[in-house]
CSV table of C-alpha atoms and ligand atoms in Angstrom, one decimal:
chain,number,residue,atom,x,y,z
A,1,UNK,CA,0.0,0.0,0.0
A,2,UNK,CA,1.2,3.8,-1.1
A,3,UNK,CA,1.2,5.7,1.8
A,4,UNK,CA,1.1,9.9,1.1
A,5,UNK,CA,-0.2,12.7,3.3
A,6,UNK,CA,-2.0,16.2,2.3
A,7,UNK,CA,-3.7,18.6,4.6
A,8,UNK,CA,-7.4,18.1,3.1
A,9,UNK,CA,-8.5,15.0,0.9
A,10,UNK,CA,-11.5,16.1,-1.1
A,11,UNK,CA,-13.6,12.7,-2.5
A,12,UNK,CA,-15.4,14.3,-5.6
A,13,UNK,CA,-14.3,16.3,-8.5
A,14,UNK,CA,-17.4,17.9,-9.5
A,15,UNK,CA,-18.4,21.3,-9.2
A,16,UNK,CA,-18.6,21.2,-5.3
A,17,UNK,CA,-15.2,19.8,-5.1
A,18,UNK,CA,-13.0,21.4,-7.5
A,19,UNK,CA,-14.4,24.9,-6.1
A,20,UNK,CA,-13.6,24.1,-2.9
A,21,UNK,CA,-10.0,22.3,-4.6
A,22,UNK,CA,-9.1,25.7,-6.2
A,23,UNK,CA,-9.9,28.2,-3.3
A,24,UNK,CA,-7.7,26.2,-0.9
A,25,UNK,CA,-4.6,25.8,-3.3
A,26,UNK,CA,-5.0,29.9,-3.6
A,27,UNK,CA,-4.6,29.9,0.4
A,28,UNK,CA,-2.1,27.5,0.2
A,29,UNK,CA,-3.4,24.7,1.7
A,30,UNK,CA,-2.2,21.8,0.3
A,31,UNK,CA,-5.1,18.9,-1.0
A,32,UNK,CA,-6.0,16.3,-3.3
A,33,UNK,CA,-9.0,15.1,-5.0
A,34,UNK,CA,-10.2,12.4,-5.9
A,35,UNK,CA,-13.2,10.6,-8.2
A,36,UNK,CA,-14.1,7.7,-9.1
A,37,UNK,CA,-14.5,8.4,-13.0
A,38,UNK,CA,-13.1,10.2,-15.4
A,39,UNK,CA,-12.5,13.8,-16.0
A,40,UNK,CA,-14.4,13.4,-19.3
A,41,UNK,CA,-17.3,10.9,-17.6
A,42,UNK,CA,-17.5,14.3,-15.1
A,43,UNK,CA,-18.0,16.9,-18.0
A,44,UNK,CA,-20.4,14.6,-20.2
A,45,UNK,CA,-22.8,15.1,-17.6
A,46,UNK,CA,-25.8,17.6,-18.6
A,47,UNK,CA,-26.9,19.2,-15.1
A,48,UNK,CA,-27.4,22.9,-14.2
A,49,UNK,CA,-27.9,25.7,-15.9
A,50,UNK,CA,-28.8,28.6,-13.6
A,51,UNK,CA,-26.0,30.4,-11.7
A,52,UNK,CA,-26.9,32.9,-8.6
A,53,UNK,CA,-25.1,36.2,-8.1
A,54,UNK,CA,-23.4,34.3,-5.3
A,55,UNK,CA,-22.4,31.5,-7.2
A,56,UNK,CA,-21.4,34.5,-9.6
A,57,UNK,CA,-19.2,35.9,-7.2
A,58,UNK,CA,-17.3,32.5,-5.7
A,59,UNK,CA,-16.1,32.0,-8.9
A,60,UNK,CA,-14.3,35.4,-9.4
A,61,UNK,CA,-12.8,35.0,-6.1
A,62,UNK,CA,-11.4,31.7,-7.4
A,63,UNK,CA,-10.4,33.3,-10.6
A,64,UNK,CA,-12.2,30.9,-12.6
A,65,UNK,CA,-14.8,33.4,-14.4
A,66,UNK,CA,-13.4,34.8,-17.3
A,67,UNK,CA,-15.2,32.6,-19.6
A,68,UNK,CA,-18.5,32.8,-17.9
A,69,UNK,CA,-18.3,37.0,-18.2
A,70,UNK,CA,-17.3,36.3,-21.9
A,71,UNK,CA,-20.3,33.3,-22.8
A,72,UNK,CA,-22.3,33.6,-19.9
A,73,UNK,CA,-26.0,35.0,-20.4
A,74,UNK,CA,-26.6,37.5,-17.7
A,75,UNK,CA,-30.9,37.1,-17.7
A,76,UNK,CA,-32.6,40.5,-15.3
A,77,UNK,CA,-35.9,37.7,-15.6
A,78,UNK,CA,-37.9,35.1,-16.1
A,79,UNK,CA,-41.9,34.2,-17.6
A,80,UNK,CA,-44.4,32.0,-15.6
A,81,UNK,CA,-47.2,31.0,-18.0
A,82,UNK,CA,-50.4,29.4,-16.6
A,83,UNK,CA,-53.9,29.1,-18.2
A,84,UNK,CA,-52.8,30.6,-21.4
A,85,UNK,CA,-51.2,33.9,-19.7
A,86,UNK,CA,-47.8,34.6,-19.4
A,87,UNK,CA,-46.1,36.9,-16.9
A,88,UNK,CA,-42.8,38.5,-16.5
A,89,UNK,CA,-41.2,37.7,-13.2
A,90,UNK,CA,-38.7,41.1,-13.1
A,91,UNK,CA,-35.9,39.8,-11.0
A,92,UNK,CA,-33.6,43.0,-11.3
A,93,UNK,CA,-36.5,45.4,-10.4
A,94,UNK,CA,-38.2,43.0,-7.7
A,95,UNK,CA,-34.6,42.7,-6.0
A,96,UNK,CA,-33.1,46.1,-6.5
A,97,UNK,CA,-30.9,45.1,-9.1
A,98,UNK,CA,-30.1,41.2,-9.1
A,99,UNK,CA,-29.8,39.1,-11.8
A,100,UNK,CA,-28.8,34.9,-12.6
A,101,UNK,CA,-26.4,33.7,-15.2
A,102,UNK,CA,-27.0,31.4,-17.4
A,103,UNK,CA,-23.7,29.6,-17.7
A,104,UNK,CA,-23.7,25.6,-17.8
A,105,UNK,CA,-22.4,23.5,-14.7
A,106,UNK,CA,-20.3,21.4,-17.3
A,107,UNK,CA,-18.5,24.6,-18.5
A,108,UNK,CA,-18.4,25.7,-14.4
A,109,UNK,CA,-16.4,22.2,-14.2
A,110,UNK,CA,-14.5,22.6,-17.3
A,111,UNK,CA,-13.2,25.9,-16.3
A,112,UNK,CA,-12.2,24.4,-12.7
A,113,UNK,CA,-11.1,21.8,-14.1
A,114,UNK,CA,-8.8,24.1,-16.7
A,115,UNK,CA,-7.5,26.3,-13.6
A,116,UNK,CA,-6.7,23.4,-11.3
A,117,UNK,CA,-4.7,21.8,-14.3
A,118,UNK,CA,-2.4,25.4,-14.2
A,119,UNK,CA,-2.2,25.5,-10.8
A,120,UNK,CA,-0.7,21.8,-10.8
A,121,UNK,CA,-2.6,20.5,-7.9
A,122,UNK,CA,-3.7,16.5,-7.7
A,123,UNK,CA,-6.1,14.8,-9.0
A,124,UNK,CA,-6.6,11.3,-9.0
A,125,UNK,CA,-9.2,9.9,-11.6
A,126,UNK,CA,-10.7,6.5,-12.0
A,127,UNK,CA,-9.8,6.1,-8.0
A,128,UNK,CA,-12.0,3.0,-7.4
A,129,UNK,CA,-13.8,2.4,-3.7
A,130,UNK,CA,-12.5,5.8,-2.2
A,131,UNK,CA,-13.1,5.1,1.5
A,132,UNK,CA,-13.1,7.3,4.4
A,133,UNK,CA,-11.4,6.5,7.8
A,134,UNK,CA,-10.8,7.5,11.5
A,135,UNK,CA,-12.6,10.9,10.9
A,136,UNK,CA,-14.0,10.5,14.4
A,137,UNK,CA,-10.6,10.8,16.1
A,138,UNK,CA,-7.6,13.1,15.4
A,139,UNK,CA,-5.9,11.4,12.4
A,140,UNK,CA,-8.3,11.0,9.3
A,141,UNK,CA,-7.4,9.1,6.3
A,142,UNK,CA,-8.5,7.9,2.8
A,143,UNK,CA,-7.7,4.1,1.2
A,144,UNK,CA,-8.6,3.9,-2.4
A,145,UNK,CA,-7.6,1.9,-5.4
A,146,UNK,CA,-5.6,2.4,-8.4
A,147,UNK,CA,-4.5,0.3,-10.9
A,148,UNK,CA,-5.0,-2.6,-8.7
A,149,UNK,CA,-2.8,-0.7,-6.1
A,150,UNK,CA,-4.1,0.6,-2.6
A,151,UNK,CA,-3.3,3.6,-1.7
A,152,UNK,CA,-3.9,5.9,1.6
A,153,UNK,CA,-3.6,8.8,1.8
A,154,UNK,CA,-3.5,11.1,5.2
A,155,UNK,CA,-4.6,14.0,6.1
A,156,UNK,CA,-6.0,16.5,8.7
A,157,UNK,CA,-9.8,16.7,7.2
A,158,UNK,CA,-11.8,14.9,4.7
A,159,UNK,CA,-14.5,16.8,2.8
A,160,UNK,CA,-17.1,14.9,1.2
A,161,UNK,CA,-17.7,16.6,-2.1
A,162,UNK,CA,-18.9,12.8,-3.5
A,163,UNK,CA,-22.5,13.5,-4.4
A,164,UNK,CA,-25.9,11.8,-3.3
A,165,UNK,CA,-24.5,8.3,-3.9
A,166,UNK,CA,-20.8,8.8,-2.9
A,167,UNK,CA,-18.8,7.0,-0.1
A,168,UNK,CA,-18.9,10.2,2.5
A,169,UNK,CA,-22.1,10.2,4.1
A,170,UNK,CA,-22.2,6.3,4.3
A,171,UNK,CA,-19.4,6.1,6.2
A,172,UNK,CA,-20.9,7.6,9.0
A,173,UNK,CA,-22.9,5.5,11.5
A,174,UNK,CA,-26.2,5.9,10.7
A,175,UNK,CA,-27.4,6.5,14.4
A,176,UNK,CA,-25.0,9.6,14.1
A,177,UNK,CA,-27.5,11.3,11.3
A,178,UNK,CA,-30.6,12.3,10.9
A,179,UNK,CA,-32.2,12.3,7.5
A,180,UNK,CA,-35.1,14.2,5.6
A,181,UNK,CA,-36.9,12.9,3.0
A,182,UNK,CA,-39.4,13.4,0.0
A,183,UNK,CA,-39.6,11.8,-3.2
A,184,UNK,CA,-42.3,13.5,-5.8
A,185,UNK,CA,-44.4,11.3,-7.8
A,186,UNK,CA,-43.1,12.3,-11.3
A,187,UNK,CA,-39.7,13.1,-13.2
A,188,UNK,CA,-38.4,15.4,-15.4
A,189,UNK,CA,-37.8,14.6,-19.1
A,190,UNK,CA,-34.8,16.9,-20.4
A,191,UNK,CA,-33.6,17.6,-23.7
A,192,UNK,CA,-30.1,19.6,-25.1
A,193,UNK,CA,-31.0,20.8,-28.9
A,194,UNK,CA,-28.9,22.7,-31.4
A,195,UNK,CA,-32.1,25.5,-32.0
A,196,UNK,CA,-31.9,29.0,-30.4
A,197,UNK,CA,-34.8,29.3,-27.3
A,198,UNK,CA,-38.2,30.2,-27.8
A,199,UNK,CA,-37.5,33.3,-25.8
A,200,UNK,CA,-34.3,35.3,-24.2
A,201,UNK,CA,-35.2,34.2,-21.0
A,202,UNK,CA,-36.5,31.2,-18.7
A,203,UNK,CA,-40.0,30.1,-18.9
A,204,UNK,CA,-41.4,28.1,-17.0
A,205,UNK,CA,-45.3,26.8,-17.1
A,206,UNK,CA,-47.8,25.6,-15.2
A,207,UNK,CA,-50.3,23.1,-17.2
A,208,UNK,CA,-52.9,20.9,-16.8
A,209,UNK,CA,-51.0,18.2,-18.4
A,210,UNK,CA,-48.3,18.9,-16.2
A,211,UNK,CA,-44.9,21.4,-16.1
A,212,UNK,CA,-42.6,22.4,-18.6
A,213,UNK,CA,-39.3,24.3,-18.9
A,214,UNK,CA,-38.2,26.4,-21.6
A,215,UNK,CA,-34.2,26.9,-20.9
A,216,UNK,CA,-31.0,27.0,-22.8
A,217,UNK,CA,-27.4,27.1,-22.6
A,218,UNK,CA,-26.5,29.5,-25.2
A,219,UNK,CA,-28.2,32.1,-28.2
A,220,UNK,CA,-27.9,29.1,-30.7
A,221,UNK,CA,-27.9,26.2,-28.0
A,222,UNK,CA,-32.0,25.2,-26.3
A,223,UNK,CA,-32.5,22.9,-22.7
A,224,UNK,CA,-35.9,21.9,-22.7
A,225,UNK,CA,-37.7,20.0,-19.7
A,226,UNK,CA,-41.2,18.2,-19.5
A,227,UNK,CA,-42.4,16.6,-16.4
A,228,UNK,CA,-43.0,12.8,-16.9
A,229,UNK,CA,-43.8,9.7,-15.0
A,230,UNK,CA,-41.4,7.7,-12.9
A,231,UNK,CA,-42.1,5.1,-14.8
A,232,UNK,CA,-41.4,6.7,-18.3
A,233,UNK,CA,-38.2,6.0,-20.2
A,234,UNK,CA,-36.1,8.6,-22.7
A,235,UNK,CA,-36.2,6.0,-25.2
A,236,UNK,CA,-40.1,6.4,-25.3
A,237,UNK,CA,-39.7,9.7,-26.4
A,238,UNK,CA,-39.1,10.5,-30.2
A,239,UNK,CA,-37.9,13.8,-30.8
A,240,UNK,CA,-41.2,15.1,-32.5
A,241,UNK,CA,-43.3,13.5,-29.3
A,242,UNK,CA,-41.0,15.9,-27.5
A,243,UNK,CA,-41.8,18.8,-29.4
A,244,UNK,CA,-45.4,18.2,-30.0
A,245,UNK,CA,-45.9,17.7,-25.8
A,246,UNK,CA,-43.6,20.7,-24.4
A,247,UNK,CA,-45.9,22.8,-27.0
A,248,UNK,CA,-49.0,21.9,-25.7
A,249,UNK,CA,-48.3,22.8,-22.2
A,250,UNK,CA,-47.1,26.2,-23.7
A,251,UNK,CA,-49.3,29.4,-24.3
A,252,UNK,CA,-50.4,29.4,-28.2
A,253,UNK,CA,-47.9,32.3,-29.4
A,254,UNK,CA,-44.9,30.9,-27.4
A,255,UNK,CA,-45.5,27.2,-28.8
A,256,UNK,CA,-45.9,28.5,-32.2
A,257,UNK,CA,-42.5,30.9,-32.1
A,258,UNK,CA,-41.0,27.5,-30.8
A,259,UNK,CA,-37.8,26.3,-33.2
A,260,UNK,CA,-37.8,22.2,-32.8
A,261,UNK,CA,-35.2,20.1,-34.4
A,262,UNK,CA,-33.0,16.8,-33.5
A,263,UNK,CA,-32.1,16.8,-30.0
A,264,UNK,CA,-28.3,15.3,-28.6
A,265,UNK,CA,-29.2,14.6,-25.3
A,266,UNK,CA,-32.0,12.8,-23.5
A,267,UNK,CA,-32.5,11.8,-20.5
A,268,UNK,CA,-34.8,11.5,-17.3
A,269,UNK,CA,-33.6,13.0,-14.1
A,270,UNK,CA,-36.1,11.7,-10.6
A,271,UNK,CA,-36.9,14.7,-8.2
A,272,UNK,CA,-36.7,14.6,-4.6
A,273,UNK,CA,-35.8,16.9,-1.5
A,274,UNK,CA,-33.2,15.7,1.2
A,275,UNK,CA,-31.1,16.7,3.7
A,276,UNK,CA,-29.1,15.2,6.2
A,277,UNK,CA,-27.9,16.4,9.3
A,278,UNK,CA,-25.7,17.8,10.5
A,279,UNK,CA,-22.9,17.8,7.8
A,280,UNK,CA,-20.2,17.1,10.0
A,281,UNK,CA,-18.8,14.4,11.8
A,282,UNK,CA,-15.8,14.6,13.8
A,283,UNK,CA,-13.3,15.7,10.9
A,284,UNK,CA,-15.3,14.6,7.9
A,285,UNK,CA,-17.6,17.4,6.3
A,286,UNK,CA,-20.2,17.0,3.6
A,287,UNK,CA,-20.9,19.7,0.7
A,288,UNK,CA,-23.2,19.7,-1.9
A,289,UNK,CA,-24.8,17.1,-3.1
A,290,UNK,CA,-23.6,14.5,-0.5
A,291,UNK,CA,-25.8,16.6,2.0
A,292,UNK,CA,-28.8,17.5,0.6
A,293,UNK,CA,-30.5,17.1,-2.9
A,294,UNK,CA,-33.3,19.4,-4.4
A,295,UNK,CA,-35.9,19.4,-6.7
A,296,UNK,CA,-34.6,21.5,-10.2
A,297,UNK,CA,-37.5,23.8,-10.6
A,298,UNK,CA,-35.5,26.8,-8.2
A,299,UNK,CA,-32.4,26.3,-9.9
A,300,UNK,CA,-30.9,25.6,-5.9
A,301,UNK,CA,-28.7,22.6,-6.1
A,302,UNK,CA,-25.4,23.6,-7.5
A,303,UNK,CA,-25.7,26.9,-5.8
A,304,UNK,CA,-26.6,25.7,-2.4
A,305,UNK,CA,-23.3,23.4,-3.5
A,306,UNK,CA,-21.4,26.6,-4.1
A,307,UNK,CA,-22.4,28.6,-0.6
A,308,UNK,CA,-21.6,25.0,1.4
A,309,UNK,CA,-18.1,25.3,-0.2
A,310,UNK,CA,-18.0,28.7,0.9
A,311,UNK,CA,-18.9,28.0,4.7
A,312,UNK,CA,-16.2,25.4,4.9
A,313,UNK,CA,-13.6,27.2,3.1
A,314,UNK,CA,-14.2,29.7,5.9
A,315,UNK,CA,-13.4,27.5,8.5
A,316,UNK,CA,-10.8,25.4,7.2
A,317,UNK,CA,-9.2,29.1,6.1
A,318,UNK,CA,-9.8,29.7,9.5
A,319,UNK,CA,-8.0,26.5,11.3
A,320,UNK,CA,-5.1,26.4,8.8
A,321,UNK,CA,-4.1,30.8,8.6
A,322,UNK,CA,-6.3,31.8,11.6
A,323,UNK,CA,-5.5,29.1,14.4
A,324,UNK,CA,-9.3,29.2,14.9
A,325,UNK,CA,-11.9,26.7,14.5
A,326,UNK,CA,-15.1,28.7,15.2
A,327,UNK,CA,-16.2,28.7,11.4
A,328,UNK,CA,-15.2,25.2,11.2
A,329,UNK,CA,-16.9,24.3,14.4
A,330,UNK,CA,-20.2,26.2,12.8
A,331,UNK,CA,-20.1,24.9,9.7
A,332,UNK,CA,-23.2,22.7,10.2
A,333,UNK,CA,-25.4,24.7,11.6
A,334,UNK,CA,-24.4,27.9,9.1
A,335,UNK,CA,-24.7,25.3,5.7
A,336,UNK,CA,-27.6,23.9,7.1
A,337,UNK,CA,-29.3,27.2,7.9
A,338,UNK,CA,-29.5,28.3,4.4
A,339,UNK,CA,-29.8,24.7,3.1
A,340,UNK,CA,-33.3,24.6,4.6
A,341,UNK,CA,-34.0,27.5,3.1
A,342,UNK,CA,-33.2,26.9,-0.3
A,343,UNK,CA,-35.2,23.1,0.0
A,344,UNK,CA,-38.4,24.8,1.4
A,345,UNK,CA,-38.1,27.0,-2.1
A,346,UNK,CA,-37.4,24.4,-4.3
A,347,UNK,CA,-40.4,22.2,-2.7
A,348,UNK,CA,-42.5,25.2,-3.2
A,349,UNK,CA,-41.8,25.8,-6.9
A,350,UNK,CA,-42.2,22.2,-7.6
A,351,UNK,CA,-45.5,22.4,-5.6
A,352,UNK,CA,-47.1,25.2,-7.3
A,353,UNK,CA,-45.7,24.2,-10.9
A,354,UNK,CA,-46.5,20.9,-11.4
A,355,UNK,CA,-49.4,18.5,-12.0
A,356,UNK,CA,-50.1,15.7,-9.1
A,357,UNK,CA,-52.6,13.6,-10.1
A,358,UNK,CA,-54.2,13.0,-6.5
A,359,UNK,CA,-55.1,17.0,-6.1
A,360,UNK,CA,-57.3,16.4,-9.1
A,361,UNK,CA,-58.9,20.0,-10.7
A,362,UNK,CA,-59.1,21.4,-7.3
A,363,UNK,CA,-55.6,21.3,-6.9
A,364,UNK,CA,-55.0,22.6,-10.5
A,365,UNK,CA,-57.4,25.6,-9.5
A,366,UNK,CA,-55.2,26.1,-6.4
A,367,UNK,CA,-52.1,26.1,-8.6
A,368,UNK,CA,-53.2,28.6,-10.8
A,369,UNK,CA,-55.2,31.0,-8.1
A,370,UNK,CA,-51.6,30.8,-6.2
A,371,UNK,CA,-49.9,31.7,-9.6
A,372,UNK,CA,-52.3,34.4,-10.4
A,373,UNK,CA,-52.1,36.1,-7.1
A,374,UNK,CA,-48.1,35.8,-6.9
A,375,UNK,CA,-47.7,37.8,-10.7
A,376,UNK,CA,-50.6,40.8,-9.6
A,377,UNK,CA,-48.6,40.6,-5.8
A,378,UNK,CA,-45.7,42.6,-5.7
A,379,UNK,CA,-44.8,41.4,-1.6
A,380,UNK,CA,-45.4,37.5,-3.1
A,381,UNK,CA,-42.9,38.5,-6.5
A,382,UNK,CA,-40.2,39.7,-4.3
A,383,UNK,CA,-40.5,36.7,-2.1
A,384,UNK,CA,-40.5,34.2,-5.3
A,385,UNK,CA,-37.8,36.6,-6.6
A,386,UNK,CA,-35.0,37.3,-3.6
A,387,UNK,CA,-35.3,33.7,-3.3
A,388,UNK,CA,-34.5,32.4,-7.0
A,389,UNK,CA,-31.8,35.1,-7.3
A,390,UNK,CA,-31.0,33.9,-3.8
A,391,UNK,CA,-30.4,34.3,-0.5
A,392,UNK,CA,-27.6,36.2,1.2
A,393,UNK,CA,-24.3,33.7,2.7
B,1,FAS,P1,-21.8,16.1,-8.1
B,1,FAS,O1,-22.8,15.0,-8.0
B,1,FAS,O2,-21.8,17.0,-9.2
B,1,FAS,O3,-20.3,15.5,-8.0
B,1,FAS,C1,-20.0,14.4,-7.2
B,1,FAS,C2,-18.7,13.8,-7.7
B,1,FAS,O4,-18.4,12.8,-6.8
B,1,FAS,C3,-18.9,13.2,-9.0
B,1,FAS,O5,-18.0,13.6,-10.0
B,1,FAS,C4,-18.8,11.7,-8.8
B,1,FAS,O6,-18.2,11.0,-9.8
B,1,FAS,C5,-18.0,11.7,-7.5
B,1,FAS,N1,-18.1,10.4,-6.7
B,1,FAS,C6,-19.3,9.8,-6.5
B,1,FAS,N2,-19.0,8.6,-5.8
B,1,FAS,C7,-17.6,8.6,-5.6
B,1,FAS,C8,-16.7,7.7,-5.0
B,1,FAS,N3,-17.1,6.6,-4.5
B,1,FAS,N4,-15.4,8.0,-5.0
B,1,FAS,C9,-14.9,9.2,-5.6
B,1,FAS,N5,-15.7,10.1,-6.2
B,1,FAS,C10,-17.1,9.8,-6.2
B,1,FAS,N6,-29.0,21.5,-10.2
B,1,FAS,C11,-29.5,22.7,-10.6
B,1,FAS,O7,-29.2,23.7,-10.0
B,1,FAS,N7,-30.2,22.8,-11.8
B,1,FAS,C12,-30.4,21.7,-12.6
B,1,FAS,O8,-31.1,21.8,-13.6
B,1,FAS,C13,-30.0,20.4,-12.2
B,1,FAS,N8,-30.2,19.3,-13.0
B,1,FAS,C14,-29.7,18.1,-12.5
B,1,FAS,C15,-29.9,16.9,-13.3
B,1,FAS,C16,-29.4,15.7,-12.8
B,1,FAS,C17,-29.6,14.4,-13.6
B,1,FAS,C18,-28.8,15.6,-11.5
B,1,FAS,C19,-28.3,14.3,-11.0
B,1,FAS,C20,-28.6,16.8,-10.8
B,1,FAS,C21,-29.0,18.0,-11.3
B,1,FAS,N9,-28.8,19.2,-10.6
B,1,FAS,C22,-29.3,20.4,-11.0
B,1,FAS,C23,-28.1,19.2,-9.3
B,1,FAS,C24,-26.6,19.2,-9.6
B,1,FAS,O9,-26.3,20.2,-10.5
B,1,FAS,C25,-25.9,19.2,-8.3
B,1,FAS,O10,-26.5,20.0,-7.4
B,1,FAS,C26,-24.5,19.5,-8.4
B,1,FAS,O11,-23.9,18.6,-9.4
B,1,FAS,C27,-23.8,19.3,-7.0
B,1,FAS,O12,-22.5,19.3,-7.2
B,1,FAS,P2,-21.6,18.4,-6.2
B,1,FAS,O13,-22.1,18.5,-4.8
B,1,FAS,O14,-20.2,18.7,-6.6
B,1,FAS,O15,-22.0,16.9,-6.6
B,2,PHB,C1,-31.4,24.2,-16.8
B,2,PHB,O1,-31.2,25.0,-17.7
B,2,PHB,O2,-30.9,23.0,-16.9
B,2,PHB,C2,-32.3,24.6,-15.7
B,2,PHB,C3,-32.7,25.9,-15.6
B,2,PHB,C4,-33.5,26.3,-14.5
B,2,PHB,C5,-34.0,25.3,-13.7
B,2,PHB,C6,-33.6,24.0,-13.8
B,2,PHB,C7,-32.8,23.6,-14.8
B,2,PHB,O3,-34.9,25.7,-12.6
């Protein structure tokens, strides 16, 4: 067995991780990361496509957001459409000036990717079975295999970065957690198309048949969402079936201004909320996805991934140049704080927005009596808006 030692092992290289990668090696804290697939597997993923002004922000402290101020849509709005209408949700005016980028989460990992490449820190790919160890006492370490050779690495924290189905949270005794749970009764059908988006900014609808999403990732380049059974398969779906549903949930002069054409990527992502608590344990910490997973419709899970890195880069900033472990020591109830925050929104969007088949018409009436009170309310806009832009740190 290899034996190496590092100041922080990260287990995950995706967004959550390489952030949180690149803003230690800038404070010169030394750390490695590692994942269980490749760097290509990583960045053929399709996931996120909305970035908040905070998210914004963490990457021009890491020095990572040239590319997103050169390709990056900047969008001041949004459209809810329900029962035909269709209403402009005016994020900039509603929140004195805030706005979301559109910027995809593969081109957030590419660019991290790019920077941790120049700054020469580790990364181990393909690192099969990554395990975490003795994070409840004072010398943490990490085992994992390479090449059909074990490895271990030590270090003085391990941050779970590793996703909903990584190694971190496993590892710890389950009597030490407490988990939250809901799983929605549908899924959402996504699609990536070379066409240029029905409008220059987000739509999102409210129909009978159920919810749709009008997104995109660039001026030439559309991401389009339909909500779908759990039981329904992307190979189901032809591309005109596509087309032909996500305009029927669409006001008339939107579905007809709609360009369609062959799509590149398919593929049906489930929706729950969940949260675990707390996030730490002794010396092992959980970001991102390995702590909590949220529903799509509010945008919320790579940020609240992005403001988790930034609560423990605060306290492991603070141990290592500070000698002071009262960020670190908070880091739980801080993450968790604005976690809850950002689930309750998510489960609220995905509440009001899509169809459940045991409300019936009632709860189709609801939905839109909610909807058409929120767009004629300006307190209930700058609710739904403060919290898409999102919340303060
Ligand atoms: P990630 O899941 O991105 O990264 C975890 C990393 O850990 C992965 O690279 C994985 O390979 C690695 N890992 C796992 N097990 C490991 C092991 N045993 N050893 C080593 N490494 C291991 N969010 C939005 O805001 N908007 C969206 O539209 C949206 N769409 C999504 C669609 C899908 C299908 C999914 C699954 C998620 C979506 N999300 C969306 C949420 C998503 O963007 C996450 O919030 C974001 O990727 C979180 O980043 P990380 O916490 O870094 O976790
Ligand atoms: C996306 O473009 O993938 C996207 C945008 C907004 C959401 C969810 C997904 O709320």
């Amino acid at each position: 067995m290899s034996r190496t030692r590092t100041q922080v092992v990260i287990i995950g290289s995706g967004p959550s991780g390489l952030l949180l990668g690149r803003l230690l090696t800038k404070a010169g804290i030394d750390n490695v990361i590692l994942d269980r697939v490749s760097a290509a597997y990583i960045l053929g993923r399709v996931r996120a496509g909305v970035l908040e002004e905070g998210t914004v922000h963490k990457l021009e402290e890491a020095g990572v957001a040239e590319r997103m101020h050169r390709e990056g849509l900047p969008h001041s709005g949004f459209d809810l459409t329900f029962d035909g209408r269709r209403h402009r949700i005016d994020l900039e005016h509603l929140t004195a000036g805030k706005k979301v980028m559109i910027y995809g989460q593969t081109e957030v990992t590419q660019d991290l990717m790019d920077q941790r490449t120049r700054d020469g820190a580790s990364t181990i790919y393909e690192a099969e079975d990554a395990q975490p160890h003795a994070f409840d006492g004072s010398q943490p370490y990490v085992t994992y295999r390479k090449d059909g050779v074990t490895h271990r690495v030590d270090c003085d924290f391990i941050i779970g970065c590793d996703g909903y189905h990584g190694p971190s949270r496993k590892a710890v005794p389950e009597a030490a957690l407490k988990t939250f749970e809901k799983v929605y009764p549908f899924g959402w059908l996504g699609i990536l198309a070379e066409v240029p988006p029905v409008s220059h900014e987000l739509i999102y609808a409210n129909h009978p048949r159920g919810f749709a999403l009008c997104s995109m990732r660039t001026e030439t380049r559309s991401r389009y969402y339909v909500q779908c059974s759990l039981d329904d398969k992307a190979e189901n779906w032809t591309d005109d079936m596509f087309w032909d549903e996500i305009r029927r949930r669409l006001p008339d002069e939107v579905a007809q201004a709609m360009t369609t054409g062959p799509s590149f990527e398919k593929s049906i992502a489930p929706l729950r909320s969940f949260v675990v608590e707390p996030m730490r344990f002794g010396k092992l910490f959980l970001v991102g996805d390995a702590a909590h997973i949220v529903p799509p419709t509010g945008a919320k899970g790579l940020n609240l991934a992005v403001s988790d890195v930034h609560y423990v880069m605060e306290g492991l900033a603070g141990h290592y140049l500070d000698k002071s472990d009262v960020a670190l020591n908070g880091y739980s109830e801080r993450a968790l704080s604005r976690v809850w925050k950002a689930v309750r929104f998510s489960w609220w969007m995905t509440t009001m927005m899509h169809r459940f088949d045991d409300n019936g018409t009632f709860g189709q009436r609801i939905q839109e009596a909610e909807l058409d009170y929120l767009v004629h309310s300006e307190a209930a806009s700058k609710s739904l808006a403060e919290n898409y832009v999102g919340l303060p740190y």
